Coordinates of C-alpha atoms (C1' of nucleotides) in Angstrom, one line a residue:
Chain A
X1 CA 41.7 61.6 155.8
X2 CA 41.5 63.8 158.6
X3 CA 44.1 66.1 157.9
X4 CA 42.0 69.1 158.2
X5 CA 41.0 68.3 161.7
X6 CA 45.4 68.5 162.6
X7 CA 46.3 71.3 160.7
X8 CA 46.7 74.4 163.0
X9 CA 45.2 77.3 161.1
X10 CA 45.9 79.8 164.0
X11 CA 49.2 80.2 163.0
X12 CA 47.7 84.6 161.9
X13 CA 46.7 84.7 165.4
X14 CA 49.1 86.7 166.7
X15 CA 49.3 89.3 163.6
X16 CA 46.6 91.4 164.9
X17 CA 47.2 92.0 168.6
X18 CA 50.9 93.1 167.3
X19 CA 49.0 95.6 165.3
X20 CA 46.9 96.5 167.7
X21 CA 50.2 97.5 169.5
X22 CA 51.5 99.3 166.7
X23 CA 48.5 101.7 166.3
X24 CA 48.5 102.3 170.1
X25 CA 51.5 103.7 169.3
X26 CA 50.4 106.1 166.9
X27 CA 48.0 107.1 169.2
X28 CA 50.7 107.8 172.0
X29 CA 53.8 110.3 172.0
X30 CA 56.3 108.8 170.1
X31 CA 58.5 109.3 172.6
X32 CA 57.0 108.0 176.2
X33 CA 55.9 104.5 173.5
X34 CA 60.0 104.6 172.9
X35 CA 60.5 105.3 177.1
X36 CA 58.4 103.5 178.3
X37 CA 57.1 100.0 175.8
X38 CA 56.2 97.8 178.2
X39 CA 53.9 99.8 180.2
X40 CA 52.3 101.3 177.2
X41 CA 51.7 97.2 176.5
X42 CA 50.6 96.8 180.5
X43 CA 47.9 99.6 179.7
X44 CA 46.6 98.4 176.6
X45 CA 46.4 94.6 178.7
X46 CA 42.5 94.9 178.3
X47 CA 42.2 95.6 175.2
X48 CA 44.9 92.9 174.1
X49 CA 43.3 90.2 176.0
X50 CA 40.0 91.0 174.8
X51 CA 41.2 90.9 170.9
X52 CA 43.0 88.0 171.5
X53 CA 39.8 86.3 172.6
X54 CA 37.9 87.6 169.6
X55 CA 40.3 86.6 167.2
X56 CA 40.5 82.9 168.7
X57 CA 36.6 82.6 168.7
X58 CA 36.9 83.9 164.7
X59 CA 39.6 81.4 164.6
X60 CA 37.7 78.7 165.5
X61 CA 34.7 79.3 163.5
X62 CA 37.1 79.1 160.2
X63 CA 38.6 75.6 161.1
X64 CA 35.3 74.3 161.2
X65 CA 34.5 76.1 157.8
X66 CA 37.6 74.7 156.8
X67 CA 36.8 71.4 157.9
X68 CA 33.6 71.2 156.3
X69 CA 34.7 72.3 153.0
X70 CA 37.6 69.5 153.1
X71 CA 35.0 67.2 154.1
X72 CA 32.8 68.0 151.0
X73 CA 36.2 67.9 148.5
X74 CA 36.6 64.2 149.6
X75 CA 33.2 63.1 149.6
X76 CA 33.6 64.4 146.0
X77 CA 36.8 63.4 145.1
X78 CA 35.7 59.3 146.5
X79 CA 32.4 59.8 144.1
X80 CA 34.7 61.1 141.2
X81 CA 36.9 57.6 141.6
X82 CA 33.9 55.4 142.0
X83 CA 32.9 56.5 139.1
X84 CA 36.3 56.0 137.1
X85 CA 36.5 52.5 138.9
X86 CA 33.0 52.0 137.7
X87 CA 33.7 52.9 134.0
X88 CA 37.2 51.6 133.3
X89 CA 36.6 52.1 129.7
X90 CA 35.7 55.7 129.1
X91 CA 39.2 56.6 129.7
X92 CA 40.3 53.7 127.6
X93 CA 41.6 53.4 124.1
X94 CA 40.1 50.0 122.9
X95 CA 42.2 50.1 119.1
X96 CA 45.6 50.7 120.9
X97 CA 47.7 47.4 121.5
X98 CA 48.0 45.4 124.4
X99 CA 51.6 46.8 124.9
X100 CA 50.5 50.4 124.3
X101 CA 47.3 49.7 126.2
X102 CA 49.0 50.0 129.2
X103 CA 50.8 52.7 128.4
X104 CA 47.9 54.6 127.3
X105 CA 45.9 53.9 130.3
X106 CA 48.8 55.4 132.5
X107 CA 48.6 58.0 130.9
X108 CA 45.4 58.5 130.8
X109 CA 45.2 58.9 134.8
X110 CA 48.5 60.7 135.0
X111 CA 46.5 63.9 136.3
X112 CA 47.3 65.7 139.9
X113 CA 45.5 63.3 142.8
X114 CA 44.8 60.2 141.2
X115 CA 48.1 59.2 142.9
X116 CA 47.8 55.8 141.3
X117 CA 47.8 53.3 138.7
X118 CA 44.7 51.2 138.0
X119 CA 44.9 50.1 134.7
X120 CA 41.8 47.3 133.5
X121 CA 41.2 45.9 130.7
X122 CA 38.5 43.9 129.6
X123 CA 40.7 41.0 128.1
X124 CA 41.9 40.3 131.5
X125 CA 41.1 37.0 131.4
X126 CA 43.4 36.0 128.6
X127 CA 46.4 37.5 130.2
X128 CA 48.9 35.3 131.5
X129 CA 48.6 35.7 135.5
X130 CA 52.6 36.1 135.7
X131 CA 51.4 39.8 134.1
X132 CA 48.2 39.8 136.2
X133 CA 50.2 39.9 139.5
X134 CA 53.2 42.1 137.8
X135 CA 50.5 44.8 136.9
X136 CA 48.7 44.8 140.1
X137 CA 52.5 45.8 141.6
X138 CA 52.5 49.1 140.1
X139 CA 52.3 51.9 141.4
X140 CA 52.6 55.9 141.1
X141 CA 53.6 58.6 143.0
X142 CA 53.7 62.4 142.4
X143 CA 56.9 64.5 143.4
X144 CA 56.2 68.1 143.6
X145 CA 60.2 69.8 142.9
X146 CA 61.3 72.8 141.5
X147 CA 60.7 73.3 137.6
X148 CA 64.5 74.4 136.9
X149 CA 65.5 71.1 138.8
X150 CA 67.0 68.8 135.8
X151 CA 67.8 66.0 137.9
X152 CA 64.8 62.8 138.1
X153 CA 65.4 62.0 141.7
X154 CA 62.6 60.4 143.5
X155 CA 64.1 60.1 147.3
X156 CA 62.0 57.4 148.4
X157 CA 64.5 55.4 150.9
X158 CA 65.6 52.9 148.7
X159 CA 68.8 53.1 146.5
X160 CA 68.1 53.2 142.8
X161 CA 70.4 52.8 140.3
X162 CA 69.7 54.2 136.7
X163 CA 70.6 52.5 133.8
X164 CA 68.6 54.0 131.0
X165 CA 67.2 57.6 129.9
X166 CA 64.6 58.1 126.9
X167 CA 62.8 61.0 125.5
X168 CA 59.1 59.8 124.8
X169 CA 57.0 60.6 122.4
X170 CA 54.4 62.2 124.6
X171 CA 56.9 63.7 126.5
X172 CA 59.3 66.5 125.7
X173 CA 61.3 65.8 129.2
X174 CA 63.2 62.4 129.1
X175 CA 62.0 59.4 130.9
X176 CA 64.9 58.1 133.5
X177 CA 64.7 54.4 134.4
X178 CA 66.2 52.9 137.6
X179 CA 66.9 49.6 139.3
X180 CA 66.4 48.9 142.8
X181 CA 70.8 48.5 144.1
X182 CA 70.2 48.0 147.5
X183 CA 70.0 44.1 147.1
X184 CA 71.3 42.4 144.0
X185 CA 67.8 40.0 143.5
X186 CA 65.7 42.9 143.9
X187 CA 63.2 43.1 141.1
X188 CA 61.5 46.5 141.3
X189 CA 62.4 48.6 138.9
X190 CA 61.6 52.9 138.9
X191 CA 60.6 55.4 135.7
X192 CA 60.8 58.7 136.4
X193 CA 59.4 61.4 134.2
X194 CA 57.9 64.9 134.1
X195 CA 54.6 65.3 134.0
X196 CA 53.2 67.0 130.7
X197 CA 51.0 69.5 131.9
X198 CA 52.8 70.3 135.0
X199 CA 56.8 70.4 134.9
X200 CA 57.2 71.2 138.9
X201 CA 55.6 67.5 139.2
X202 CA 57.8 64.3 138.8
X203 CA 55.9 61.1 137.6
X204 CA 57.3 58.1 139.1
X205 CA 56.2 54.4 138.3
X206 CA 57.4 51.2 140.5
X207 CA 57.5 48.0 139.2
X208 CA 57.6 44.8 141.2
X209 CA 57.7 45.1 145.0
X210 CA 61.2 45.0 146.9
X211 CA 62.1 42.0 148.9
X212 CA 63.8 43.2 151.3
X213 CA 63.4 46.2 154.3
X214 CA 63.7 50.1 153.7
X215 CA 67.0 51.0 154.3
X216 CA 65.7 54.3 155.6
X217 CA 63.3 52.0 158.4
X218 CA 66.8 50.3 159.8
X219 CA 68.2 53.6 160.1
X220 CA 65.1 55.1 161.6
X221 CA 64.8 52.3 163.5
X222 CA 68.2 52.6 165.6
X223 CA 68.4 55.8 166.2
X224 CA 66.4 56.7 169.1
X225 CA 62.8 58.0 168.5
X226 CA 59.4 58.5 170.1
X227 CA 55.9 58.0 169.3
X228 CA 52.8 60.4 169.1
X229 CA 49.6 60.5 167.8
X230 CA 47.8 63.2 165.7
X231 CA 44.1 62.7 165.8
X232 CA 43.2 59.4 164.0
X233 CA 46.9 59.6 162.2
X234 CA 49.6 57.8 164.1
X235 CA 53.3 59.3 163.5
X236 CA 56.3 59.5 165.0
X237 CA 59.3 61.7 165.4
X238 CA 62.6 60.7 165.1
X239 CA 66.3 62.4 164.8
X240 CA 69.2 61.1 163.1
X241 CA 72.4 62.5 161.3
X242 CA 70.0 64.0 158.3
X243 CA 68.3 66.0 161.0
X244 CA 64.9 65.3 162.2
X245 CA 62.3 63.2 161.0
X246 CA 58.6 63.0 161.0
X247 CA 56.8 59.8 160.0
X248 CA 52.9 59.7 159.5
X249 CA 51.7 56.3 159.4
X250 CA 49.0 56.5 156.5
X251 CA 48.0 53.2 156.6
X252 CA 46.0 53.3 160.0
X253 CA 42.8 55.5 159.4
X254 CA 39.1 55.1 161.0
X255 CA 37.1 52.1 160.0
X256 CA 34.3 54.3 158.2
X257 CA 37.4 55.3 155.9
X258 CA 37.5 51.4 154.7
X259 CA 36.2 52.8 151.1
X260 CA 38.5 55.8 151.0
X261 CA 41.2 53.2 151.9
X262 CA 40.9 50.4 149.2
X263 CA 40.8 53.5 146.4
X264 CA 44.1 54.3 147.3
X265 CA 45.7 50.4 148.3
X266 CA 49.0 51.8 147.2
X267 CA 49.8 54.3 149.7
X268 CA 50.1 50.7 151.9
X269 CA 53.8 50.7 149.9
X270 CA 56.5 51.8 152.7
X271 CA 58.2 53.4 149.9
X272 CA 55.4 55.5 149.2
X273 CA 54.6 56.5 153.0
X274 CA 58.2 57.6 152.7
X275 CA 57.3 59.5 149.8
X276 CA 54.9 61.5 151.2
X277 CA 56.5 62.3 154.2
X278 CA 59.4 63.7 152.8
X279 CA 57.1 65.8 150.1
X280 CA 54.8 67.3 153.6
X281 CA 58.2 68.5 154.8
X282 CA 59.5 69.9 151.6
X283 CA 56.7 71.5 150.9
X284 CA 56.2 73.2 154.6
X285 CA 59.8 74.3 154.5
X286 CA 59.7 75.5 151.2
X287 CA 56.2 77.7 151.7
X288 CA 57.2 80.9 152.6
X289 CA 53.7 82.0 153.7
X290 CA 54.4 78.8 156.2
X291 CA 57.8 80.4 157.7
X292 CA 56.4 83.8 158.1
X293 CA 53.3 82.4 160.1
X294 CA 55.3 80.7 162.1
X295 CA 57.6 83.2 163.4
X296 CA 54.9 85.4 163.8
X297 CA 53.3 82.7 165.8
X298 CA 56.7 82.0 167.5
X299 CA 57.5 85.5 168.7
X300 CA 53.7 86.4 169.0
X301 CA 54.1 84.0 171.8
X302 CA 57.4 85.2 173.0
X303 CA 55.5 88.8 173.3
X304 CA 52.6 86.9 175.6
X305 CA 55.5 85.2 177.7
X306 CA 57.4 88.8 178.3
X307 CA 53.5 90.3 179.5
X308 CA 53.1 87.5 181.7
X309 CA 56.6 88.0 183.5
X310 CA 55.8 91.4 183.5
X311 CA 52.4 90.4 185.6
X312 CA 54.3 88.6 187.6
Chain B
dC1 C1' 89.7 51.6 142.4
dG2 C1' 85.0 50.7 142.6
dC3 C1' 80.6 52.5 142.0
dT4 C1' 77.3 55.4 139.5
dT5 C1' 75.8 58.1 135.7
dT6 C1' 75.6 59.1 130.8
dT7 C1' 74.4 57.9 126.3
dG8 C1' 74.4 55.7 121.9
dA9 C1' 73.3 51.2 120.2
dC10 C1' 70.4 47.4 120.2
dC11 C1' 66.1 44.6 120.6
dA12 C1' 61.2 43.5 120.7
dG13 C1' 56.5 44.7 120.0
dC14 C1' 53.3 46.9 117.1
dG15 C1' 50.9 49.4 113.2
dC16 C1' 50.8 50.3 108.5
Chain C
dG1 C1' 59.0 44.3 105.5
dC2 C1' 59.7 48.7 107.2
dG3 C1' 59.5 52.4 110.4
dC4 C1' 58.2 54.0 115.0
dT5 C1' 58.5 53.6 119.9
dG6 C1' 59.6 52.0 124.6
dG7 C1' 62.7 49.5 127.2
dT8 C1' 67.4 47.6 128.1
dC9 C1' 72.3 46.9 127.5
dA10 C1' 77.0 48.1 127.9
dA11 C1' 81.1 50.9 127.2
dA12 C1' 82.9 55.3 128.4
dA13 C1' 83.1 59.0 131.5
dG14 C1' 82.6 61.0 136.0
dC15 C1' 83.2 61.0 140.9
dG16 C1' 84.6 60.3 145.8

DNA sequence: CGCTTTTGACCAGCGC
DNA sequence: GCGCTGGTCAAAAGCG
């Protein structure tokens, strides 16, 4: 994962120098800064470009601080799930039924960023291998949404048509269950469910793997797009009628990430890439502490563009 | 009118 | 055998 390495964390660049401006002002008469802005700015041109430069340098340093401490939650987080791969049975309850046994293993790993299933038992070899196969097609996936949002909708691409709602018994929030509509033989099947110790996270389990394509892909697919690539992480931008789209192809990382990659097989799932997609844009459009950065970034650059006509 | 959602009833597995 | 629980069915209601 080498997210770090694409965000842009200069996005506070700007804030200063527009500061800087602001006490200048002070400094000034009131009214020659109201006259006369622009060559107040043309004076301070030194000072601006010099601060500018400071604050880039500072800039850098903390994306590599930033870097490095992403680098060391990984390495952690790959030891903490080599260790739960290597002891399957810690997390187990062994008096629980076979039935409930899977059940209880869900939820035993139904905690923020294990954002799979990988249930084991230790009878595995008297289980039919019809269940073997169905078990190794499941899959989770963790919806961040609003807490006062009632409805259970996973947007994943595919169309899902429920048929059934429970409340569990572990669960004060009912569990909705949903059929894969887009083609009538298709046999994956959807639960989705709150999570019990956060409500602003939706649970949702897929059964079975779809045989046919993403209906989302075929749209994507006609509508004209290009391609780019973001470090190590190929995506793609694309635009149709829903606006435009941004596609990061998970499932091509660096060789030396071959172990991080078989702890997390499931992101392979298209619905899942998908998934994610749509959760990085909903949760960068929904941060306001994102939008504010980046119109200060926007017209922070806007500001440099007006200087540099003025030079001109 | 056809499709989707809602919701109570029903069924199967399991523990006691 | 009975009760509990999760999963599914199907009729009714809602919606475009």
């Amino acid at each position: 994962m080498e997210f770090t390495s694409l965000l842009n964390t200069s996005l506070n660049l700007n804030a200063r120098p527009l500061r800087l401006l602001d006490e200048s002002l002070e400094t000034t008469k009131v009214q020659e800064a109201e006259s006369n802005f622009i060559d107040l700015g043309r004076r301070n041109k030194g000072a601006l470009m010099e601060e500018i430069q400071r604050v880039d340098a500072e800039n850098k340093k903390l994306t590599e601080i930033l870097t490095v401490l992403y680098e060391n939650y990984t390495e952690l987080k790959n030891q903490l799930m080599d260790y739960k791969m290597k002891n399957p049975t810690s997390v187990e309850n062994k008096t629980i039924s076979r039935k409930r046994n899977i059940d209880a293993t869900k939820t035993s790993t139904n905690n923020i960023g294990s954002s799979e299933s990988s249930s084991s038992d230790e009878d595995t070899s008297k289980k039919p291998i019809e269940e073997e196969q169905l078990k190794s097609k499941i899959s989770r996936v963790y919806v961040r949404t609003e807490a006062s949002d009632s409805s259970l909708i996973v947007k994943d691409g595919y169309q899902w048509r429920k048929y059934g709602q429970k409340v569990t018994r572990d669960n004060p929030s009912p569990r909705a269950y949903f059929k894969c509509s887009y083609a009538p033989t298709c046999p994956v099947k959807k639960k989705v469910q709150r999570s019990v110790e956060d409500q602003s996270i939706v649970v949702a389990t897929y059964e079975g793997e779809h045989n046919h394509t993403n209906p989302s892909k075929l749209e994507a697919n006609s509508s004209s797009n290009r391609s780019m690539t973001l470090g190590n992480v190929p995506c793609s931008a694309s635009t149709s009628s829903l606006g435009p789209r941004i596609t990061l192809d998970l499932t091509k990382q660096k060789p030396s990430h071959q172990e991080t990659r078989n702890l997390r097989p499931k992101v392979d799932a298209p619905e899942l890439q998908q998934y994610f997609v749509e959760q990085m844009a909903s949760t960068l459009t929904k941060d306001p502490s994102f939008k504010a950065a980046l119109a200060a970034a926007i017209s922070g650059k806007f500001l440099q563009q007006n200087n540099q006509t003025e030079k001109w």
